[in-house]
Amino acid sequence: MMNKGKVYIVGAGPGDPKLITVYGRECIEKADVIIYDRLVSAQLLTYAKEGAMLLYCGKEPRKHGNIQQQIHQWLVEHALQGKTVVRLKGGDPFMFGRGGEEAEHLRAYGIPYEIVPGVTAGVAAPAYAGIPVTHRNYAGGVTFIAGHLSGERDRIRWDALSEAANTIVFYMGMANIAYICEQLQRHGKDGETPVAVIEWATTTEQRTVVGTLQTIVDIVHDKQFSSPAIIVVGDVVRLHDQLKWVEEKW
Ligand code: SAH
């Protein structure tokens, strides 16, 4: 029997290919097989060695079921053939990326793996909009939440979330932004609380809008913002005007 290969679950970063880690890039360069997601920059695949097998798993929102099984199967199949496999995922692999489930699957098959962290969109998008997610004067902490809420709306503790003065960062929240803003206000957040939405962060397509819990829904609708986007709620958003920098760079 051949030696087992190894799987590197690698964070590709939020969009700009330069935001991958040095180690993440090294893993791509030595991989025999690369299984990559939809939001991963195509530029990163050019670092693959000649002859590397590139497997795309274009997960569209809400169609996860079978594709996830396919990914699990590919991971095991190629690793058991003794190959070096890179599972390249957008942002950080353990932040809303099902990286945990993939690692569990590998563990169940006794396949060695490493987790290579990446720059997550929930931190990178605010950074590229000049919004520090924490700040001594505005927020002593930050909460990361999945905003897709499909069939599990009630799992969010809206009361606790609304009460804290901390920054709230929603991933996958665009389809539910109206509901999100409504729930936060219903549970006591001031309607004047600033909100930023950052679309295609760290790419040349990046756009940012700022409003409040009361106004942001109309603003994103007018400007036709859509996924992928990060929603940032909290007083730190006030710093955008003063600290924005991407607009001056590109
Ligand atoms: N593991 C990823 C998140 C996967 S969930 C990470 O750590 O970043 C996918 C969600 O991430 C999208 O719905 C969006 O909310 C966010 N996202 C990913 N890339 C983004 C980008 N370039 N700009 C804004 N949001 C992004």
Short mmCIF file of C-alpha atoms and ligand atoms in Angstrom, two decimals:
data_model
loop_
_atom_site.label_atom_id
_atom_site.label_comp_id
_atom_site.label_asym_id
_atom_site.label_seq_id
_atom_site.Cartn_x
_atom_site.Cartn_y
_atom_site.Cartn_z
CA MET A 1 0.00 0.00 0.00
CA MET A 2 1.15 3.47 -0.89
CA ASN A 3 1.94 6.08 1.71
CA LYS A 4 -0.89 8.35 2.64
CA GLY A 5 -0.60 11.81 1.23
CA LYS A 6 -1.30 14.96 3.10
CA VAL A 7 -4.00 17.60 2.86
CA TYR A 8 -3.35 21.30 3.45
CA ILE A 9 -6.55 23.21 4.14
CA VAL A 10 -5.38 26.63 3.05
CA GLY A 11 -6.96 30.06 3.48
CA ALA A 12 -6.65 31.97 0.20
CA GLY A 13 -7.43 35.34 1.76
CA PRO A 14 -10.33 37.64 0.95
CA GLY A 15 -9.82 38.46 -2.74
CA ASP A 16 -6.58 40.23 -3.56
CA PRO A 17 -4.20 37.33 -4.37
CA LYS A 18 -1.38 39.12 -2.52
CA LEU A 19 -3.23 38.62 0.73
CA ILE A 20 -2.52 34.88 0.89
CA THR A 21 0.13 33.91 3.46
CA VAL A 22 3.67 32.94 2.39
CA TYR A 23 3.03 29.42 3.69
CA GLY A 24 -0.27 29.20 1.84
CA ARG A 25 1.47 30.05 -1.42
CA GLU A 26 4.19 27.45 -0.74
CA CYS A 27 1.49 24.82 -0.28
CA ILE A 28 -0.05 25.72 -3.66
CA GLU A 29 3.37 25.49 -5.30
CA LYS A 30 3.99 21.95 -4.09
CA ALA A 31 0.46 20.55 -4.48
CA ASP A 32 -0.33 17.64 -6.81
CA VAL A 33 -4.03 18.37 -6.51
CA ILE A 34 -5.78 21.68 -5.75
CA ILE A 35 -9.45 21.72 -4.85
CA TYR A 36 -10.58 25.33 -4.94
CA ASP A 37 -13.67 27.39 -4.21
CA ARG A 38 -15.59 29.96 -6.20
CA LEU A 39 -14.31 33.05 -4.38
CA VAL A 40 -10.64 32.10 -4.68
CA SER A 41 -8.60 34.43 -6.93
CA ALA A 42 -7.68 32.80 -10.26
CA GLN A 43 -4.22 34.36 -9.94
CA LEU A 44 -3.41 31.98 -7.07
CA LEU A 45 -3.87 28.96 -9.35
CA THR A 46 -1.06 30.20 -11.58
CA TYR A 47 1.33 29.30 -8.73
CA ALA A 48 0.47 25.61 -9.15
CA LYS A 49 3.25 23.43 -10.51
CA GLU A 50 3.05 22.08 -14.02
CA GLY A 51 0.75 19.11 -14.26
CA ALA A 52 -1.04 19.79 -10.99
CA MET A 53 -4.67 18.73 -11.07
CA LEU A 54 -7.08 21.64 -10.49
CA LEU A 55 -10.54 20.72 -9.26
CA TYR A 56 -13.17 23.42 -9.07
CA CYS A 57 -16.03 23.14 -6.63
CA GLY A 58 -18.07 26.20 -7.55
CA LYS A 59 -20.33 26.24 -4.61
CA GLU A 60 -23.23 28.52 -5.33
CA PRO A 61 -25.06 29.88 -2.30
CA ARG A 62 -27.73 27.47 -0.99
CA LYS A 63 -26.67 24.45 -3.02
CA HIS A 64 -24.13 23.01 -0.63
CA GLY A 65 -25.38 19.44 -0.16
CA ASN A 66 -23.91 17.28 -2.88
CA ILE A 67 -20.94 19.44 -3.62
CA GLN A 68 -19.70 19.14 -0.05
CA GLN A 69 -19.89 15.34 -0.35
CA GLN A 70 -17.97 15.54 -3.59
CA ILE A 71 -15.27 17.63 -1.91
CA HIS A 72 -14.97 15.15 0.94
CA GLN A 73 -14.65 12.33 -1.54
CA TRP A 74 -11.98 14.11 -3.60
CA LEU A 75 -9.97 14.93 -0.49
CA VAL A 76 -9.86 11.34 0.67
CA GLU A 77 -9.43 9.77 -2.75
CA HIS A 78 -6.40 11.84 -3.73
CA ALA A 79 -4.77 11.78 -0.32
CA LEU A 80 -5.06 7.98 -0.21
CA GLN A 81 -3.19 7.86 -3.52
CA GLY A 82 -0.25 9.44 -1.71
CA LYS A 83 -0.72 12.89 -3.19
CA THR A 84 -0.18 16.32 -1.69
CA VAL A 85 -3.59 17.93 -1.77
CA VAL A 86 -4.41 21.60 -1.22
CA ARG A 87 -7.95 22.50 -0.29
CA LEU A 88 -7.98 26.20 -1.16
CA LYS A 89 -10.76 28.15 0.50
CA GLY A 90 -11.71 31.83 0.48
CA GLY A 91 -10.64 33.92 3.47
CA ASP A 92 -9.83 31.75 6.48
CA PRO A 93 -10.75 28.07 6.21
CA PHE A 94 -12.24 27.86 9.69
CA MET A 95 -14.38 30.99 9.39
CA PHE A 96 -17.76 30.00 7.92
CA GLY A 97 -16.00 27.88 5.36
CA ARG A 98 -16.83 24.33 6.41
CA GLY A 99 -13.12 23.79 6.94
CA GLY A 100 -13.94 22.19 10.27
CA GLU A 101 -16.15 19.59 8.62
CA GLU A 102 -13.46 18.82 6.06
CA ALA A 103 -10.86 18.34 8.79
CA GLU A 104 -13.25 16.05 10.70
CA HIS A 105 -13.69 13.98 7.56
CA LEU A 106 -9.92 13.66 7.08
CA ARG A 107 -9.45 12.73 10.73
CA ALA A 108 -12.07 10.01 10.34
CA TYR A 109 -10.01 8.49 7.51
CA GLY A 110 -6.72 8.93 9.38
CA ILE A 111 -5.37 11.28 6.73
CA PRO A 112 -2.74 13.78 7.93
CA TYR A 113 -3.58 17.42 7.43
CA GLU A 114 -2.51 20.95 8.26
CA ILE A 115 -4.69 24.03 8.59
CA VAL A 116 -3.15 27.15 7.05
CA PRO A 117 -5.02 30.22 8.29
CA GLY A 118 -6.03 33.00 5.95
CA VAL A 119 -7.05 36.63 6.15
CA THR A 120 -10.79 36.51 6.72
CA ALA A 121 -13.19 38.80 4.83
CA GLY A 122 -14.79 39.96 8.07
CA VAL A 123 -11.55 41.63 9.09
CA ALA A 124 -10.09 42.43 5.66
CA ALA A 125 -13.20 44.14 4.28
CA PRO A 126 -13.45 46.61 7.17
CA ALA A 127 -9.67 47.18 7.02
CA TYR A 128 -9.92 48.00 3.31
CA ALA A 129 -12.77 50.37 4.13
CA GLY A 130 -10.74 52.15 6.82
CA ILE A 131 -12.87 50.67 9.61
CA PRO A 132 -11.00 49.18 12.58
CA VAL A 133 -13.19 46.38 13.97
CA THR A 134 -12.14 47.30 17.50
CA HIS A 135 -11.09 50.70 18.83
CA ARG A 136 -10.53 51.86 22.38
CA ASN A 137 -13.08 54.64 22.02
CA TYR A 138 -15.77 52.80 20.07
CA ALA A 139 -15.76 49.02 20.51
CA GLY A 140 -14.04 46.70 22.96
CA GLY A 141 -14.88 43.62 20.95
CA VAL A 142 -16.31 42.21 17.77
CA THR A 143 -18.80 39.47 16.96
CA PHE A 144 -18.76 37.52 13.69
CA ILE A 145 -22.14 36.19 12.60
CA ALA A 146 -23.44 34.19 9.64
CA GLY A 147 -26.27 36.28 8.21
CA HIS A 148 -27.77 33.79 5.77
CA LEU A 149 -30.12 32.56 8.52
CA SER A 150 -31.63 29.93 6.27
CA GLY A 151 -34.08 27.95 8.35
CA GLU A 152 -32.30 28.88 11.52
CA ARG A 153 -33.31 32.49 12.04
CA ASP A 154 -34.13 31.87 15.65
CA ARG A 155 -30.66 30.66 16.48
CA ILE A 156 -29.36 34.23 16.62
CA ARG A 157 -29.67 35.75 20.09
CA TRP A 158 -30.83 39.12 18.78
CA ASP A 159 -31.30 40.51 22.29
CA ALA A 160 -27.75 39.74 23.39
CA LEU A 161 -26.34 40.88 20.06
CA SER A 162 -28.21 44.17 20.18
CA GLU A 163 -27.30 44.90 23.77
CA ALA A 164 -23.52 44.78 23.47
CA ALA A 165 -21.74 47.93 22.35
CA ASN A 166 -19.37 45.79 20.31
CA THR A 167 -18.94 45.75 16.56
CA ILE A 168 -21.05 43.17 14.70
CA VAL A 169 -19.77 41.74 11.43
CA PHE A 170 -22.19 39.77 9.26
CA TYR A 171 -20.99 37.36 6.59
CA MET A 172 -23.46 36.11 3.93
CA GLY A 173 -26.00 38.67 5.07
CA MET A 174 -27.03 40.48 1.89
CA ALA A 175 -30.19 38.50 1.19
CA ASN A 176 -31.36 39.23 4.74
CA ILE A 177 -30.06 42.74 5.33
CA ALA A 178 -33.56 44.16 5.83
CA TYR A 179 -34.39 41.48 8.38
CA ILE A 180 -31.06 41.93 10.14
CA CYS A 181 -31.51 45.71 10.50
CA GLU A 182 -35.10 45.23 11.65
CA GLN A 183 -34.22 42.64 14.30
CA LEU A 184 -31.38 44.71 15.73
CA GLN A 185 -33.67 47.72 16.11
CA ARG A 186 -36.50 45.62 17.53
CA HIS A 187 -34.11 44.34 20.19
CA GLY A 188 -32.99 47.78 21.23
CA LYS A 189 -30.22 48.94 18.92
CA ASP A 190 -30.54 52.62 18.06
CA GLY A 191 -31.78 53.21 14.50
CA GLU A 192 -28.97 55.74 14.13
CA THR A 193 -26.30 53.08 14.66
CA PRO A 194 -23.91 53.33 11.71
CA VAL A 195 -23.70 50.47 9.22
CA ALA A 196 -21.22 49.87 6.41
CA VAL A 197 -21.52 47.39 3.56
CA ILE A 198 -18.36 46.44 1.70
CA GLU A 199 -18.73 44.51 -1.55
CA TRP A 200 -15.93 42.60 -3.33
CA ALA A 201 -13.50 43.79 -0.68
CA THR A 202 -9.77 43.87 -1.50
CA THR A 203 -10.44 43.39 -5.23
CA THR A 204 -10.36 46.16 -7.84
CA GLU A 205 -14.18 45.97 -7.77
CA GLN A 206 -14.42 46.97 -4.10
CA ARG A 207 -17.32 49.30 -3.22
CA THR A 208 -18.32 50.65 0.18
CA VAL A 209 -21.48 52.36 1.36
CA VAL A 210 -22.27 53.76 4.77
CA GLY A 211 -25.65 54.47 6.36
CA THR A 212 -27.53 53.61 9.53
CA LEU A 213 -29.74 50.73 10.64
CA GLN A 214 -32.64 52.84 9.33
CA THR A 215 -31.18 53.86 5.98
CA ILE A 216 -28.73 51.19 4.79
CA VAL A 217 -31.34 48.90 3.21
CA ASP A 218 -32.48 51.61 0.77
CA ILE A 219 -28.90 52.61 0.06
CA VAL A 220 -27.70 49.10 -0.87
CA HIS A 221 -30.85 48.62 -2.92
CA ASP A 222 -30.32 51.89 -4.84
CA LYS A 223 -26.69 51.12 -5.51
CA GLN A 224 -27.46 47.46 -6.30
CA PHE A 225 -25.02 45.95 -3.87
CA SER A 226 -24.96 42.18 -3.77
CA SER A 227 -22.91 39.22 -2.57
CA PRO A 228 -20.09 38.85 -1.69
CA ALA A 229 -20.32 41.60 0.87
CA ILE A 230 -19.59 42.17 4.54
CA ILE A 231 -21.99 44.14 6.75
CA VAL A 232 -20.41 46.02 9.66
CA VAL A 233 -22.65 47.42 12.40
CA GLY A 234 -21.37 49.72 15.14
CA ASP A 235 -19.80 53.01 16.06
CA VAL A 236 -16.44 52.07 14.52
CA VAL A 237 -18.11 52.67 11.13
CA ARG A 238 -17.90 56.40 11.90
CA LEU A 239 -14.16 56.17 11.26
CA HIS A 240 -14.64 55.25 7.60
CA ASP A 241 -14.85 58.85 6.43
CA GLN A 242 -11.63 59.77 8.15
CA LEU A 243 -9.62 56.58 7.58
CA LYS A 244 -10.72 55.36 4.13
CA TRP A 245 -7.73 54.83 1.87
CA VAL A 246 -8.54 52.40 -0.98
CA GLU A 247 -10.43 55.10 -2.86
CA GLU A 248 -7.21 57.06 -3.01
CA LYS A 249 -5.09 54.09 -4.05
CA TRP A 250 -7.12 52.86 -7.04
N1 SAH B 1 -14.11 31.66 4.90
C1 SAH B 1 -14.46 32.96 4.34
C2 SAH B 1 -15.95 33.24 4.46
C3 SAH B 1 -16.83 32.29 3.68
S1 SAH B 1 -18.53 32.72 3.76
C4 SAH B 1 -13.64 34.04 5.04
O1 SAH B 1 -12.98 33.76 6.05
O2 SAH B 1 -13.65 35.17 4.59
C5 SAH B 1 -18.71 33.74 2.33
C6 SAH B 1 -18.98 35.16 2.75
O3 SAH B 1 -17.76 35.82 3.05
C7 SAH B 1 -19.63 36.03 1.70
O4 SAH B 1 -21.03 35.85 1.68
C8 SAH B 1 -19.27 37.41 2.19
O5 SAH B 1 -20.08 37.81 3.28
C9 SAH B 1 -17.88 37.19 2.72
N2 SAH B 1 -16.85 37.52 1.73
C10 SAH B 1 -15.96 36.71 1.16
N3 SAH B 1 -15.15 37.37 0.33
C11 SAH B 1 -15.53 38.66 0.35
C12 SAH B 1 -15.08 39.86 -0.28
N4 SAH B 1 -14.06 39.87 -1.13
N5 SAH B 1 -15.73 41.01 0.02
C13 SAH B 1 -16.76 41.04 0.87
N6 SAH B 1 -17.22 39.94 1.50
C14 SAH B 1 -16.62 38.76 1.25
#
